Coordinates of N, CA and C in Angstrom, one line a residue:
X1 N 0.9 -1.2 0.0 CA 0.0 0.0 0.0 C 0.9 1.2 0.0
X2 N 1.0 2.1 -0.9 CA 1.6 3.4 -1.5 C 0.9 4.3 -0.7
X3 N 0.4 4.4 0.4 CA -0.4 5.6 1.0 C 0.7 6.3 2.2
X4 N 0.6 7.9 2.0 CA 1.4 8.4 3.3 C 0.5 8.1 4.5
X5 N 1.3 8.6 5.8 CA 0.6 8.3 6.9 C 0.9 10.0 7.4
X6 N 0.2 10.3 8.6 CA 0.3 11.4 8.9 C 2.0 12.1 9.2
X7 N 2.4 10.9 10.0 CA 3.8 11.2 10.4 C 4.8 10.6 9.2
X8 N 4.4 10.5 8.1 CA 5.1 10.3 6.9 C 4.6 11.5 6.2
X9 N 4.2 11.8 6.0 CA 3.4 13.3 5.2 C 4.5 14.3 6.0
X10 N 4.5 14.5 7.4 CA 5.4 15.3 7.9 C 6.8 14.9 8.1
X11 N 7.7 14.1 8.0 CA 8.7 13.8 7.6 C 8.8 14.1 6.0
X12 N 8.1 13.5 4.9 CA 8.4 14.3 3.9 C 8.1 15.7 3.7
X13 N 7.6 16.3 4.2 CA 7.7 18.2 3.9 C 8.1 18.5 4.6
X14 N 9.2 17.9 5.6 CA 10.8 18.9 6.1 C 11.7 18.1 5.3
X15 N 11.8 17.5 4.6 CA 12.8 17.1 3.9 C 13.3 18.4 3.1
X16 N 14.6 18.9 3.1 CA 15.3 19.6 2.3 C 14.3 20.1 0.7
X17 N 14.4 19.4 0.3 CA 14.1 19.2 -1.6 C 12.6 19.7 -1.2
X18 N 11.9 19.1 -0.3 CA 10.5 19.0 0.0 C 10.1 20.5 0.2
X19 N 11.1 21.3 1.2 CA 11.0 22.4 1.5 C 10.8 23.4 0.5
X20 N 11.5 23.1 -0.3 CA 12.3 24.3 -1.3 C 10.7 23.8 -2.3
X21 N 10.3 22.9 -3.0 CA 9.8 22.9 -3.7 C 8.2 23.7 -3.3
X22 N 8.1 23.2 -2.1 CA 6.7 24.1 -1.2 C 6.6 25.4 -1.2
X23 N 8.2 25.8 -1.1 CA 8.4 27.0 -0.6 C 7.9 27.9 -2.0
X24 N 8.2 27.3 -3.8 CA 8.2 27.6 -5.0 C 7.1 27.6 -5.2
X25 N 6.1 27.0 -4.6 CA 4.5 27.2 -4.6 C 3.8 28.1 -3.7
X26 N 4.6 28.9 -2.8 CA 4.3 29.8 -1.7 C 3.4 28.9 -0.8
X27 N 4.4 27.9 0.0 CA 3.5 27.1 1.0 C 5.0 26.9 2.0
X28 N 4.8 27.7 3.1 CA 5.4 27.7 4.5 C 5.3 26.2 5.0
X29 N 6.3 25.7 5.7 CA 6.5 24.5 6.6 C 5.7 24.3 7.3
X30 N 5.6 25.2 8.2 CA 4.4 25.1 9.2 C 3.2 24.9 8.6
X31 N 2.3 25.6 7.2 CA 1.4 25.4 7.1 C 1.5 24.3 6.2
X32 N 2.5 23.6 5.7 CA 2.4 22.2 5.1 C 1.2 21.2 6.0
X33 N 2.1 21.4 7.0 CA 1.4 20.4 8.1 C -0.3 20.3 8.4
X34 N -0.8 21.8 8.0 CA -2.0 21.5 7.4 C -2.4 21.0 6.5
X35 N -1.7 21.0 5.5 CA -2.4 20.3 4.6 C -3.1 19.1 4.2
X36 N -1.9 18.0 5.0 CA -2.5 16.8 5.1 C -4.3 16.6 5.2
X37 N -4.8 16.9 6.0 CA -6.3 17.2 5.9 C -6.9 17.5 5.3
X38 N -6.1 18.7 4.6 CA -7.0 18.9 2.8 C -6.7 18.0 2.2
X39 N -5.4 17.4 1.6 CA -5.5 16.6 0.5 C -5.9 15.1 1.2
X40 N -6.2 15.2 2.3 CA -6.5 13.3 2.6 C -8.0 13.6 2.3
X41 N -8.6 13.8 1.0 CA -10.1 13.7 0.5 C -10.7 12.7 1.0
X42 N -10.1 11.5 0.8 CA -11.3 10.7 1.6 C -11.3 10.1 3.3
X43 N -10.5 11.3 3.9 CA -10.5 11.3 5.3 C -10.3 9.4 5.9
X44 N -9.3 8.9 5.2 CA -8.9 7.8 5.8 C -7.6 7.8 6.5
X45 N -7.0 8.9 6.5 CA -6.3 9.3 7.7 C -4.8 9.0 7.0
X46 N -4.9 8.4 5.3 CA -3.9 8.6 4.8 C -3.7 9.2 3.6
X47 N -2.6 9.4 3.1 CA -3.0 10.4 1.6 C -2.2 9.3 0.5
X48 N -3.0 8.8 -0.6 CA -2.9 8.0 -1.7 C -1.4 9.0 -2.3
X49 N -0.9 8.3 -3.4 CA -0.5 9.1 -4.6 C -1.2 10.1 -5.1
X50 N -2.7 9.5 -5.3 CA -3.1 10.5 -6.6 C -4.1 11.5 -5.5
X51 N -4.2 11.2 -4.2 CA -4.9 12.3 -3.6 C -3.7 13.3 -3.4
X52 N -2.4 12.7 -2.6 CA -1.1 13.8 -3.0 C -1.1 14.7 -4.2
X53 N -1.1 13.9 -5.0 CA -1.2 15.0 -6.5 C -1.6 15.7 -6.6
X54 N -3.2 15.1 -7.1 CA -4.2 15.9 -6.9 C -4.2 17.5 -5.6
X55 N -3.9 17.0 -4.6 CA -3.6 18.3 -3.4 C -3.1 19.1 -3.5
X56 N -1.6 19.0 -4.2 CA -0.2 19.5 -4.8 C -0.8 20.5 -5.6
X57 N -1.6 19.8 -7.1 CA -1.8 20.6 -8.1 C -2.9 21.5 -7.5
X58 N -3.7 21.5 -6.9 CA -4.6 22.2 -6.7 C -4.0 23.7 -5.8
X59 N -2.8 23.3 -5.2 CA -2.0 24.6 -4.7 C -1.7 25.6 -5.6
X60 N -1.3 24.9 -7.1 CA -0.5 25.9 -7.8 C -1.7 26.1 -9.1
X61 N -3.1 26.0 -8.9 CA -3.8 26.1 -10.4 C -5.1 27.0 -10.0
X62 N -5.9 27.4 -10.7 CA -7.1 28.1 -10.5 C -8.0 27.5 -9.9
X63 N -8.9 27.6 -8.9 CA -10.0 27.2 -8.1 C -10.9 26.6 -9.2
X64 N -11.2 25.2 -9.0 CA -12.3 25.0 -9.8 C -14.1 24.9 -9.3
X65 N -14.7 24.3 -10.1 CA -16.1 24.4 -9.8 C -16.5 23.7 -8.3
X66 N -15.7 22.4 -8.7 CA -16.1 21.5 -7.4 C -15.5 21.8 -6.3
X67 N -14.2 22.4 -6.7 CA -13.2 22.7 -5.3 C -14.1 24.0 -4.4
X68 N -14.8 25.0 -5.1 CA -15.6 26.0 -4.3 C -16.7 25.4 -3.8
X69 N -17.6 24.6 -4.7 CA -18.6 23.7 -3.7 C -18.2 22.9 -2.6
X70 N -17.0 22.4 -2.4 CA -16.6 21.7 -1.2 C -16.1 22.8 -0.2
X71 N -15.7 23.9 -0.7 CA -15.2 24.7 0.0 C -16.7 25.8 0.9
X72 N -17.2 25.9 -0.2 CA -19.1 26.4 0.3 C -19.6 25.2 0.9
X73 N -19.4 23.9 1.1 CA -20.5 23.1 1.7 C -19.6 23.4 3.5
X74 N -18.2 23.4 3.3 CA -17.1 23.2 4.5 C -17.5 24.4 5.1
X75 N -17.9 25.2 4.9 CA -18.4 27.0 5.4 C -20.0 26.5 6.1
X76 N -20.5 26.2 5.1 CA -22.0 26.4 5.5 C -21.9 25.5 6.9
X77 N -21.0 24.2 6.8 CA -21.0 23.1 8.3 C -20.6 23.6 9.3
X78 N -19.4 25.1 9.1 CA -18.6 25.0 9.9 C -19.8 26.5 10.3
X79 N -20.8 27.2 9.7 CA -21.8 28.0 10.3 C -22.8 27.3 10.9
X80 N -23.2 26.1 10.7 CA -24.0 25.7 11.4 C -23.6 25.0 12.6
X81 N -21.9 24.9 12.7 CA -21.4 24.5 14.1 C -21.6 25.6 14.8
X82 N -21.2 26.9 14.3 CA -20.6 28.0 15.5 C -22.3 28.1 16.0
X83 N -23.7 28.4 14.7 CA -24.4 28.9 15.5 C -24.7 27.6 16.4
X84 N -25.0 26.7 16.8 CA -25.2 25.6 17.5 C -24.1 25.9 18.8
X85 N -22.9 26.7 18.6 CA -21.9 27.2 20.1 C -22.6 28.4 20.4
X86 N -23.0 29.4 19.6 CA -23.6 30.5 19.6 C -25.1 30.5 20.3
X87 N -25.5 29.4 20.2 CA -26.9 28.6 21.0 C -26.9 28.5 22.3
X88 N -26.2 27.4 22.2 CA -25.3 26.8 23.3 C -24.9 27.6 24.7
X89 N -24.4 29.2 24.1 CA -23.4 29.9 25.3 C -24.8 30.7 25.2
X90 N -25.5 31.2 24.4 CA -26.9 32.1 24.8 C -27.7 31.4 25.8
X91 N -27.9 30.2 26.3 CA -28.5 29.3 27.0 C -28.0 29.0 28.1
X92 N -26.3 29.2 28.1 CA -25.8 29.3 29.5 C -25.9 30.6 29.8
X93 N -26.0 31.6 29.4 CA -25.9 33.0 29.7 C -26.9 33.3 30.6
X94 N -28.2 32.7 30.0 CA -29.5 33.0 30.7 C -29.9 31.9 31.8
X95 N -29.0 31.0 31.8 CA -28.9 30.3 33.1 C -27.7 31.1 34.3
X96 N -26.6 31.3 34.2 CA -25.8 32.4 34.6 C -26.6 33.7 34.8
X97 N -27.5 34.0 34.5 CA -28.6 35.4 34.2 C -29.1 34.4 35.9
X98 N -29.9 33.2 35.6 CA -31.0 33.0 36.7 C -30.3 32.9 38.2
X99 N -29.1 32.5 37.7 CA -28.0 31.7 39.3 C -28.0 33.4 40.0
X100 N -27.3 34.3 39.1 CA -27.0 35.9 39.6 C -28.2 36.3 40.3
X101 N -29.3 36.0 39.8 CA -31.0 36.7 40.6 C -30.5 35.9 41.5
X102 N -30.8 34.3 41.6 CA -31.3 33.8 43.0 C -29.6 34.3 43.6
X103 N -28.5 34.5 43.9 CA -27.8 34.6 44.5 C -27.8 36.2 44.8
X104 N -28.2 37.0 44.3 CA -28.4 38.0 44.9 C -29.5 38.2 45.7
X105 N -30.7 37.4 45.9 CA -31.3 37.3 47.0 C -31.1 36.6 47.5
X106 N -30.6 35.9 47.6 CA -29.6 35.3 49.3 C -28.9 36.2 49.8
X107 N -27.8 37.1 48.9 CA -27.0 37.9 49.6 C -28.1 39.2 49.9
X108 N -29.2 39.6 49.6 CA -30.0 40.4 50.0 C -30.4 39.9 51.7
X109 N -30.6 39.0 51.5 CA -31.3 37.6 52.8 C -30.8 37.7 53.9
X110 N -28.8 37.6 53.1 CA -27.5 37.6 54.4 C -27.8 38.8 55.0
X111 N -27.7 40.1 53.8 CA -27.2 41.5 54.5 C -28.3 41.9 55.3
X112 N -29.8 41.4 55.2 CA -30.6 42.0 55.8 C -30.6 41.1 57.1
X113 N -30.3 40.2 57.6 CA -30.0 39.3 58.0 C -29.0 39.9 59.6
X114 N -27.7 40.3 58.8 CA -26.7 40.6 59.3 C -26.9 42.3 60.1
X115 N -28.0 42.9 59.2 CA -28.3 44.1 59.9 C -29.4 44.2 61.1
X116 N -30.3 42.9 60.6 CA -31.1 42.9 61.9 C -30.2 42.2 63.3
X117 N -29.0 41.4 63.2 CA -28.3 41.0 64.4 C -27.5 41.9 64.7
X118 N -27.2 42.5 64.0 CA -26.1 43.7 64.4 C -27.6 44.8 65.4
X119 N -28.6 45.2 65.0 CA -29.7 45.9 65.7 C -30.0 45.2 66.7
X120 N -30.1 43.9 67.0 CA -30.2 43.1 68.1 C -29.4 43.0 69.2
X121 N -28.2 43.2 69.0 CA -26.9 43.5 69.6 C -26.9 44.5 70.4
X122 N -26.9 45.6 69.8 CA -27.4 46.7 70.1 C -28.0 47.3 71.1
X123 N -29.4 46.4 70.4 CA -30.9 46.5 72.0 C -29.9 45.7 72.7
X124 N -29.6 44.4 72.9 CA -29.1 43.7 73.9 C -28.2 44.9 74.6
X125 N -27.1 45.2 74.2 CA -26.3 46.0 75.5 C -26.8 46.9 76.0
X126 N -27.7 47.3 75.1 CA -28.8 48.6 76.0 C -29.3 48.1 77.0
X127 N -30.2 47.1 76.6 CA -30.8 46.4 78.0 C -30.0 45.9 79.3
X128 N -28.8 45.5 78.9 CA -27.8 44.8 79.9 C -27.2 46.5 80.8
X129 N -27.0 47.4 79.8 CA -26.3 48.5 80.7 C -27.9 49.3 81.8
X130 N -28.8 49.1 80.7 CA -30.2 49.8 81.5 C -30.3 48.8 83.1
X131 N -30.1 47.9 82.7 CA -30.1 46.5 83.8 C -28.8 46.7 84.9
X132 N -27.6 46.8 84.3 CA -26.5 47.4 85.4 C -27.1 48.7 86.0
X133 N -27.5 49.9 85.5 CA -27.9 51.0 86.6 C -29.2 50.7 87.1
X134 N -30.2 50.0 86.9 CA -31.0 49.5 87.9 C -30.5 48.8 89.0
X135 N -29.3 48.0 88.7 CA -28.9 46.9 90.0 C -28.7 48.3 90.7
X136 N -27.6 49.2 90.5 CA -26.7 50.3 90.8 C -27.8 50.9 91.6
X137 N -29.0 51.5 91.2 CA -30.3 52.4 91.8 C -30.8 51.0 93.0
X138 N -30.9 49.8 92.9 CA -31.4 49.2 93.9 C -30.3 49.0 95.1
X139 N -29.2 48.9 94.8 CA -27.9 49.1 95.6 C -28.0 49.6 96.3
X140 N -28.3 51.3 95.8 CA -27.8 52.1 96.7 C -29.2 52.6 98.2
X141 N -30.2 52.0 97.3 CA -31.7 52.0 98.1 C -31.4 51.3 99.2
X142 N -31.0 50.2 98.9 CA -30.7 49.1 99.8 C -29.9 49.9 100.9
X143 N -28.4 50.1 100.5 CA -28.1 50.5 101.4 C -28.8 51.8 102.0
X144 N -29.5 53.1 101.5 CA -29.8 53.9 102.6 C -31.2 53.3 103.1
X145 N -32.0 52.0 102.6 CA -32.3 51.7 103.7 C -31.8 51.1 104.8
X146 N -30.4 50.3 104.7 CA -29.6 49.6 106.0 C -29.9 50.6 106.8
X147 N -29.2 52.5 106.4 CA -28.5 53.3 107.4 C -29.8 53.6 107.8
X148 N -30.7 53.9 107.1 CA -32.4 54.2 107.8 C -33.2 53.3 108.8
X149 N -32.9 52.5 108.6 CA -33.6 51.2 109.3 C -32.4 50.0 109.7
X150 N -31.6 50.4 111.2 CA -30.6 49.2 111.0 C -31.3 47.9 111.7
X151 N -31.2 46.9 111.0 CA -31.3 45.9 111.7 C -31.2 45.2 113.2
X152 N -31.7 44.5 113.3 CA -31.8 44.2 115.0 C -31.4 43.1 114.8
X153 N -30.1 43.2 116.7 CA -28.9 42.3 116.2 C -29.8 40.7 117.0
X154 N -28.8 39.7 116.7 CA -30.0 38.6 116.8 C -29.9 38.1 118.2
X155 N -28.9 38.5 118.8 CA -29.1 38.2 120.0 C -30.0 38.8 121.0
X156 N -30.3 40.4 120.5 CA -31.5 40.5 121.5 C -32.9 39.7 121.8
X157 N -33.2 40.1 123.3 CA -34.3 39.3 123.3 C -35.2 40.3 124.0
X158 N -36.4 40.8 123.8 CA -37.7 41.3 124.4 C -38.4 40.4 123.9
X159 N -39.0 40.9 125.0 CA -40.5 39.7 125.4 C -41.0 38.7 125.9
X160 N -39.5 38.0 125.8 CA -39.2 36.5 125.9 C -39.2 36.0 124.6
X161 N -38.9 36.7 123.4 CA -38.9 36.5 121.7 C -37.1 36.8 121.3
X162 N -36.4 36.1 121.2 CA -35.1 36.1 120.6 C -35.4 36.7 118.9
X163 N -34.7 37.9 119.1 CA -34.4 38.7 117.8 C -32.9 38.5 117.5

């Protein structure tokens, strides 16, 4: 079987001779390596002789009828791929669109959230300091009732009643 293989296709177009003659058709090294793909016409992953030829000649001659119909059908596929990506990312966008709502009412959720405990806090040490000067006002009651009213010590006794 006379067919190149991929890594035969690129070993011969760095060959010296190979170079120069590509180069005489205005075809760069680097884009040699493309070409394999064009000339392997019937996509069996090798290139015949006469698909080589055929490939070769077609570099250095006028575009013909069939060669722009394959070239128009390869356009029209390669349009109906992008819009099918173009689909595709419009559909995640508007899902990316729905995730941004609901996550900004959660963070709505948090912050309102975060400002009613921070307000809660708030009341709390109010109530705790309102609650320290109440002890402080019953404290001090207490004691000017001690000085007002002193207690009776326990050992006295009237009456015959131990106070």
């Amino acid at each position: 079987k006379n067919e190149l293989t991929r890594e035969a296709f690129n070993e011969l177009i760095r060959r010296p001779d190979m170079v120069m003659k590509l180069n005489l058709l205005g075809v760069q090294t680097g884009e040699a390596e493309k070409l394999f793909d064009l000339i392997d016409a019937d996509k069996s992953g090798t290139i015949s002789p006469t698909e080589f030829t055929g490939g070769i000649s077609k570099l250095r001659g006028d575009a013909k009828g069939e060669d722009l119909v394959a070239l128009i059908c390869f356009m029209q596929r390669q349009r109906c791929r992008a819009q099918r990506f173009v689909e595709r990312i419009q559909n995640l966008s508007r899902k990316a669109d729905e995730i941004q709502g609901k996550l900004n009412g959660v963070g709505s959720g948090i912050t309102h959230e975060l400002v009613s405990r921070k307000e809660a806090d708030v009341r709390n040490e109010d109530v705790w300091r309102q609650a320290g000067q109440r002890q402080s006002v019953i404290d001090q009651l207490d004691q000017g009732r001690q000085v007002a009213f002193p207690s009776l010590k326990s050992s006295a006794v009237r009456y015959g009643i131990t106070y």
